[in-house]
Coordinates of C-alpha atoms in Angstrom, one line a residue:
Chain L
M690 CA 0.0 0.0 0.0
L691 CA 1.2 3.4 -0.9
Q692 CA 1.9 5.7 2.0
L693 CA 0.9 9.1 0.7
H694 CA 1.0 12.5 2.5
F695 CA -2.0 14.0 0.6
T696 CA -4.6 11.4 1.4
N697 CA -5.3 8.5 3.8
D698 CA -7.8 6.9 1.5
T699 CA -7.0 4.0 -0.7
L700 CA -6.7 5.4 -4.2
P701 CA -8.4 3.6 -7.1
D702 CA -5.9 1.8 -9.4
N703 CA -6.5 4.2 -12.3
V704 CA -5.1 7.1 -10.4
S705 CA -1.7 5.5 -10.1
T706 CA -1.8 4.6 -13.8
D707 CA -2.8 8.1 -14.7
F708 CA 0.1 9.6 -12.9
Q709 CA 2.5 7.2 -14.6
N710 CA 1.0 8.1 -18.0
L711 CA 2.2 11.6 -17.4
N712 CA 5.7 10.3 -17.9
K713 CA 4.9 9.8 -21.5
L714 CA 4.6 13.5 -22.1
S715 CA 7.6 15.5 -23.3
E716 CA 9.1 18.1 -21.0
Q717 CA 7.4 20.9 -22.9
Q718 CA 4.0 19.2 -22.9
F719 CA 4.2 18.5 -19.2
V720 CA 5.2 22.1 -18.4
R721 CA 2.2 23.4 -20.4
L722 CA -0.2 20.9 -18.8
T723 CA 1.1 21.9 -15.3
E724 CA 0.5 25.5 -16.2
I725 CA -3.1 24.8 -17.2
L726 CA -3.6 22.9 -14.0
Y727 CA -2.3 25.6 -11.7
Q728 CA -4.2 28.3 -13.6
F729 CA -7.3 26.4 -12.7
L730 CA -6.3 25.9 -9.1
L731 CA -5.7 29.7 -8.8
E732 CA -9.1 30.5 -10.4
P733 CA -11.4 27.6 -9.5
K734 CA -14.4 29.3 -10.9
E735 CA -13.0 29.1 -14.5
S736 CA -13.9 25.5 -15.1
E737 CA -15.1 26.1 -18.6
R738 CA -11.8 27.8 -19.5
F739 CA -10.0 24.8 -17.9
L740 CA -11.9 22.3 -20.0
R741 CA -11.4 24.4 -23.1
Q742 CA -7.6 24.6 -22.6
L743 CA -7.5 20.8 -22.0
T744 CA -9.4 20.2 -25.3
E745 CA -7.0 22.5 -27.2
F746 CA -4.0 20.8 -25.6
A747 CA -5.3 17.5 -26.6
G748 CA -5.9 18.7 -30.2
E749 CA -2.4 20.2 -30.5
N750 CA -0.7 17.1 -29.2
G751 CA -2.6 14.4 -31.0
M752 CA -4.5 13.1 -28.0
S753 CA -8.2 12.5 -27.4
A754 CA -9.8 15.0 -25.1
G755 CA -11.9 12.5 -23.1
P756 CA -9.1 10.5 -21.6
L757 CA -7.1 13.6 -21.0
R758 CA -9.9 15.1 -18.9
A759 CA -10.2 11.9 -16.9
L760 CA -6.4 12.0 -16.3
M761 CA -6.5 15.5 -15.1
K762 CA -9.3 14.6 -12.7
S763 CA -7.0 12.1 -11.0
V764 CA -4.1 14.6 -11.0
L765 CA -6.3 17.2 -9.3
L766 CA -6.7 14.9 -6.3
L767 CA -3.1 15.6 -5.3
P768 CA -3.1 19.4 -5.1
H769 CA -6.6 19.4 -3.4
G770 CA -5.4 17.0 -0.8
A771 CA -2.1 18.7 -0.4
L772 CA -3.8 22.1 0.1
K773 CA -6.1 20.7 2.7
R774 CA -3.2 19.2 4.7
N775 CA -0.8 22.1 4.3
L776 CA 1.8 20.0 2.6
T777 CA 5.3 21.3 1.8
A778 CA 6.8 21.1 -1.7
E779 CA 9.1 18.3 -0.5
Q780 CA 6.1 16.2 0.6
V781 CA 4.3 16.9 -2.7
K782 CA 7.4 15.7 -4.6
A783 CA 7.7 12.6 -2.4
D784 CA 4.0 11.7 -3.2
L785 CA 4.5 12.2 -6.9
L786 CA 7.5 9.9 -6.8
S787 CA 5.6 7.3 -4.8
L788 CA 2.9 7.5 -7.5
G789 CA 5.4 6.7 -10.2
L790 CA 6.1 10.1 -11.7
N791 CA 9.6 10.5 -12.9
E792 CA 12.2 12.7 -11.0
D793 CA 12.2 15.7 -13.4
K794 CA 8.5 16.0 -13.7
A795 CA 8.0 15.6 -10.0
R796 CA 10.5 18.3 -9.3
H797 CA 8.9 20.7 -11.7
F798 CA 5.4 20.1 -10.3
S799 CA 6.6 20.6 -6.7
D800 CA 8.5 23.7 -7.6
Q801 CA 5.3 25.1 -9.0
W802 CA 3.6 24.1 -5.8
R803 CA 6.2 26.0 -3.8
I804 CA 5.7 29.1 -6.0
H805 CA 1.9 29.1 -5.9
Y806 CA 1.3 27.8 -2.4
P807 CA 0.8 31.2 -0.6
V808 CA -1.8 32.3 -3.1
L809 CA -3.6 28.9 -3.0
S810 CA -3.8 28.8 0.8
R811 CA -5.1 32.3 0.9
L812 CA -7.7 31.3 -1.6
A813 CA -8.7 28.3 0.6
V814 CA -9.0 30.6 3.7
G815 CA -11.2 32.8 1.6
Q816 CA -13.5 29.9 0.8
T817 CA -13.9 29.0 4.5
L818 CA -17.4 29.4 5.9
M819 CA -18.3 32.8 7.1
V820 CA -21.6 33.5 8.8
N821 CA -23.4 36.7 7.9
Q822 CA -20.3 38.2 6.4
L823 CA -20.1 42.0 6.3
V824 CA -19.4 42.9 2.8
D825 CA -19.9 46.6 2.6
M826 CA -20.5 49.7 4.7
E827 CA -21.8 53.0 3.6
W828 CA -22.4 56.1 5.7
K829 CA -23.6 59.6 5.8
F830 CA -23.7 62.2 8.5
G831 CA -25.6 65.4 8.7
V832 CA -27.3 67.9 10.8
T833 CA -31.0 67.8 11.8
V834 CA -32.2 71.3 11.2
G835 CA -35.7 71.1 12.6
T836 CA -38.5 68.7 13.5
S837 CA -42.2 68.8 14.1
E838 CA -41.5 69.3 17.7
L839 CA -38.6 71.7 17.6
Q840 CA -38.4 74.4 15.0
K841 CA -34.7 74.8 15.2
T842 CA -32.1 72.3 16.3
G843 CA -28.5 71.5 15.4
N844 CA -28.1 67.9 16.1
I845 CA -25.5 65.9 14.3
F846 CA -26.5 62.4 13.3
L847 CA -24.6 59.6 11.6
Q848 CA -26.4 56.9 9.5
L849 CA -24.8 53.7 8.6
K850 CA -25.8 51.1 6.1
L851 CA -24.2 47.7 6.5
V852 CA -24.5 45.1 3.8
I853 CA -24.5 41.5 5.1
R854 CA -24.2 38.4 2.9
K855 CA -26.8 35.9 4.0
G856 CA -26.4 32.8 1.9
N857 CA -26.8 33.9 -1.7
T858 CA -28.5 37.2 -1.1
T859 CA -27.4 40.3 0.7
E860 CA -29.3 42.1 3.4
N861 CA -29.1 45.8 4.2
V862 CA -29.1 47.0 7.8
Y863 CA -29.7 50.6 8.4
M864 CA -29.0 52.4 11.7
E865 CA -28.5 55.7 13.2
L866 CA -25.9 56.7 15.8
T867 CA -25.4 59.7 17.9
L868 CA -21.9 61.2 18.1
P869 CA -21.0 59.6 21.5
Q870 CA -22.3 56.2 20.2
F871 CA -20.1 56.7 17.1
Y872 CA -17.0 57.3 19.1
N873 CA -17.8 54.3 21.3
F874 CA -18.3 52.2 18.2
L875 CA -14.9 53.3 16.8
H876 CA -13.2 52.6 20.1
E877 CA -14.7 49.1 20.3
M878 CA -13.7 48.3 16.8
E879 CA -10.1 49.4 17.5
R880 CA -10.1 47.2 20.6
A881 CA -11.3 44.2 18.4
K882 CA -8.6 45.0 15.9
A883 CA -5.9 45.1 18.6
S884 CA -7.1 41.8 19.8
M885 CA -6.9 40.3 16.3
D886 CA -3.5 41.8 15.7
C887 CA -2.2 39.9 18.8
F888 CA -2.7 36.7 16.8
S889 CA -1.1 37.6 13.6
Chain P
M1063 CA -48.3 75.9 15.9
A1064 CA -51.3 78.1 16.1
F1065 CA -51.8 80.3 19.1
L1066 CA -54.5 79.3 21.5
T1067 CA -58.0 80.5 21.0
E1068 CA -59.9 82.5 23.6
D1069 CA -61.9 79.4 24.6
Q1070 CA -58.7 77.6 25.2
F1071 CA -57.4 80.3 27.5
T1072 CA -60.6 80.2 29.3
A1073 CA -60.2 76.5 29.7
L1074 CA -56.7 77.1 31.1
Q1075 CA -58.2 79.3 33.8
L1076 CA -59.9 76.2 35.2
L1077 CA -56.5 75.5 36.8
L1078 CA -57.5 78.2 39.3
K1079 CA -59.7 75.5 40.9
A1080 CA -56.7 73.4 41.7
P1081 CA -56.2 72.7 45.4
S1082 CA -52.5 73.5 45.3
K1083 CA -49.6 74.7 43.2
D1084 CA -48.2 71.1 43.1
A1085 CA -51.5 69.9 41.7
V1086 CA -51.2 72.4 38.9
R1087 CA -47.7 71.3 38.3
Q1088 CA -48.8 67.7 38.1
I1089 CA -51.6 68.3 35.7
C1090 CA -49.2 70.3 33.5
T1091 CA -46.5 67.7 33.3
E1092 CA -49.0 64.9 32.7
S1093 CA -50.6 66.7 29.8
Y1094 CA -47.3 67.2 27.9
P1095 CA -46.8 63.8 26.2
A1096 CA -48.3 63.2 22.8
G1097 CA -51.7 61.6 23.2
A1098 CA -52.2 62.8 26.7
S1099 CA -54.8 65.3 25.8
K1100 CA -56.9 62.4 24.4
S1101 CA -56.4 60.0 27.3
Q1102 CA -59.5 59.3 29.2
S1103 CA -57.7 58.3 32.4
I1104 CA -55.8 61.6 32.6
A1105 CA -58.9 63.6 31.8
E1106 CA -60.8 61.8 34.6
K1107 CA -57.9 62.4 37.1
T1108 CA -57.8 66.1 36.1
A1109 CA -61.6 66.4 36.3
N1110 CA -61.6 64.9 39.8
A1111 CA -58.7 67.1 41.0
L1112 CA -60.4 70.3 39.8
S1113 CA -64.0 69.2 40.4
V1114 CA -65.0 69.9 36.8
S1115 CA -66.6 67.9 34.1
N1116 CA -64.7 65.4 31.9
S1117 CA -65.1 67.5 28.8
E1118 CA -63.9 70.6 30.5
A1119 CA -60.9 68.7 31.8
M1120 CA -60.2 67.5 28.2
Q1121 CA -60.4 71.1 26.9
L1122 CA -57.9 72.2 29.6
L1123 CA -55.5 69.4 28.8
T1124 CA -55.6 70.2 25.1
A1125 CA -55.1 73.9 25.8
F1126 CA -52.1 73.2 28.0
H1127 CA -50.7 70.7 25.6
M1128 CA -50.8 73.2 22.7
L1129 CA -49.3 75.9 24.8
S1130 CA -46.4 73.9 26.1
H1131 CA -45.6 72.4 22.7
H1132 CA -45.6 75.8 21.2
V1133 CA -43.0 77.0 23.8
V1134 CA -40.8 74.0 23.1
Y1135 CA -41.1 74.3 19.4
Q1136 CA -40.2 78.0 19.3
N1137 CA -37.6 77.4 21.9
L1138 CA -38.8 80.2 24.1
T1139 CA -36.5 80.4 27.1
S1140 CA -37.4 83.4 29.1
P1141 CA -40.6 84.6 30.9
E1142 CA -40.6 87.7 28.8
Q1143 CA -41.0 85.6 25.7
I1144 CA -43.9 83.5 27.2
L1145 CA -46.0 86.0 29.1
P1146 CA -47.1 88.0 26.1
I1147 CA -48.8 84.9 24.7
F1148 CA -51.5 85.2 27.3
P1149 CA -54.3 87.6 26.8
E1150 CA -54.5 90.8 29.0
S1151 CA -57.5 89.4 30.9
F1152 CA -55.7 86.3 32.0
H1153 CA -55.4 85.8 35.7
S1154 CA -51.9 87.2 36.5
N1155 CA -50.7 84.8 39.2
L1156 CA -51.9 81.8 37.2
K1157 CA -50.1 83.2 34.2
N1158 CA -46.8 83.4 36.2
L1159 CA -47.2 80.0 37.7
I1160 CA -47.9 78.3 34.3
T1161 CA -44.9 80.2 32.7
K1162 CA -42.7 79.0 35.6
I1163 CA -43.8 75.4 35.3
I1164 CA -43.3 75.4 31.5
L1165 CA -39.8 76.9 31.9
E1166 CA -38.9 74.4 34.6
N1167 CA -39.7 71.5 32.2
S1168 CA -38.8 72.9 28.9
V1169 CA -35.2 71.7 28.8
T1170 CA -36.3 68.1 29.7
W1171 CA -39.1 68.3 27.1
R1172 CA -36.7 69.5 24.5
N1173 CA -34.2 66.7 25.1
E1174 CA -37.0 64.2 25.0
A1175 CA -38.2 65.6 21.7
L1176 CA -34.6 65.3 20.4
S1177 CA -34.2 61.7 21.5
S1178 CA -37.6 60.5 20.2
Q1179 CA -37.6 62.2 16.8
I1180 CA -37.9 60.3 13.5
S1181 CA -34.8 58.4 12.8
L1182 CA -33.5 55.1 11.5
P1183 CA -33.3 52.3 14.1
K1184 CA -30.9 53.4 16.8
L1185 CA -27.9 51.5 17.9
V1186 CA -28.5 50.7 21.5
D1187 CA -25.8 48.0 22.2
L1188 CA -22.7 46.6 20.7
E1189 CA -20.8 43.4 21.4
W1190 CA -17.8 41.8 19.8
R1191 CA -15.8 38.7 20.0
V1192 CA -12.6 37.6 18.3
D1193 CA -12.3 33.9 17.4
M1194 CA -9.5 31.9 15.9
K1195 CA -10.5 29.5 13.1
T1196 CA -8.4 26.4 13.4
A1197 CA -9.8 24.1 10.8
S1198 CA -12.3 23.9 8.0
D1199 CA -13.3 21.6 5.2
S1200 CA -10.9 23.3 2.9
L1201 CA -8.0 23.4 5.2
S1202 CA -7.4 20.9 8.0
R1203 CA -5.0 23.2 9.9
M1204 CA -5.3 27.0 9.9
A1205 CA -5.0 29.9 12.2
V1206 CA -7.2 32.6 11.0
P1207 CA -8.6 35.3 13.4
T1208 CA -12.1 36.5 12.7
C1209 CA -14.3 39.0 14.5
L1210 CA -18.0 38.5 15.4
L1211 CA -20.0 41.6 15.9
Q1212 CA -23.5 41.9 17.4
M1213 CA -25.5 45.1 17.2
K1214 CA -28.8 45.7 19.0
L1215 CA -31.0 48.1 17.2
Q1216 CA -34.1 49.7 18.6
D1217 CA -36.8 51.2 16.4
T1218 CA -39.1 53.6 18.3
P1219 CA -42.2 54.6 16.4
C1220 CA -42.9 58.3 16.9
I1221 CA -46.7 58.0 16.7
S1222 CA -47.9 54.9 18.5
G1223 CA -46.9 51.5 19.6
G1224 CA -43.9 50.3 21.6
P1225 CA -40.3 50.1 20.6
S1226 CA -39.2 47.1 18.6
E1227 CA -35.8 45.6 19.1
S1228 CA -33.8 43.7 16.5
T1229 CA -30.4 42.1 16.7
V1230 CA -28.0 41.7 13.8
T1231 CA -24.9 39.5 14.1
M1232 CA -22.2 39.6 11.5
E1233 CA -18.7 38.2 10.9
L1234 CA -15.8 40.3 9.8
S1235 CA -12.4 39.1 8.5
K1236 CA -9.3 41.0 9.4
E1237 CA -9.3 42.9 6.1
T1238 CA -12.9 43.9 6.5
L1239 CA -12.3 45.1 10.0
D1240 CA -9.3 47.1 8.9
T1241 CA -11.3 48.7 6.1
M1242 CA -14.1 49.5 8.4
I1243 CA -11.8 51.2 10.9
D1244 CA -10.3 53.2 8.0
G1245 CA -13.8 54.3 7.0
L1246 CA -14.8 55.2 10.6
G1247 CA -11.5 57.1 11.0
R1248 CA -12.4 59.1 7.9
I1249 CA -15.8 59.9 9.4
R1250 CA -14.0 61.0 12.6
D1251 CA -11.7 63.3 10.6
Q1252 CA -14.7 64.8 8.8
L1253 CA -16.5 65.4 12.0
S1254 CA -13.6 67.2 13.6
A1255 CA -13.3 69.3 10.5
V1256 CA -17.0 70.3 10.7
A1257 CA -16.7 70.9 14.5
R1258 CA -13.7 73.2 13.9
K1259 CA -15.7 75.5 11.6

């Protein structure tokens, strides 16, 4: 049984075969394919572009698109698992070698991993669950000139609109603060920030 | 606000029947809030205190309500500004007493008006908490601080009904919090610029 860093599950046989099939590619082809793969990892929403690039690659290199796509599906398992487990480039290279990829290609892939890892992990953090995330804040402040009870006043008011993401939709929350409340709010937020800064 | 009619000044003079100055004071302060002049229970209390009919009490309450609101609206702050409102024939001592009572309360009434004016829901309470995310389905090990903020908002309708409270809880990442503090800092700078002028 293969001891791999990126997963504890038993991999289906075809995954190992797929990685070994990568050895058949020339250096240039492997570099291009790796580039396409990392582009997709860095922009996971661009799945159509990813498939299109694979189809083009297949056409240019005399391969069929279907098997190539299946192969890439297997290959993707490694970076996904590696990201989840915060693997280093050395560990990624070790896994590739265990799966049967040759030395040069394994080194290239893990070098790319080292280069792109900071951005990929930031992306993963960004995808982490957030409850009622605050996405935007708008404000206006002004002076109340008069009301039905008081002909002339000169009160300063501050109005805030907070936009909160709830699932797929956003909700607007409107509120009004007096000046003392505003200063208190700012003070509390600075305290929260100081607390957060302790941890980073 | 229109000045009071003659009938209303006549109704005000019913206060002469009050047993004491404190009784007058109490009737006046009770009649200030919106809706007081239409309240049956206050009218009855007043009618009993002055030994007059309910409808006369109602007239008195309405008259005083209009007078006191007029003073607050125009922000009249000295006796010289208030006394001329009364007609020549108005009982002199009562006139002085009413003026004194209104002036005693006008600051309080003015502040109440300011705090209960039309506005968006007011922020009444704020709580925050900083958490550390240590794992998720996309990363089995992480150390990402995050801030949870809970705001309590109260919406007080001006016209009728009780206040309604709502709570909104939200999560802020470090970047969001930094941006928010930037924005609040800009508000503070603009406020000081305005205050300086």
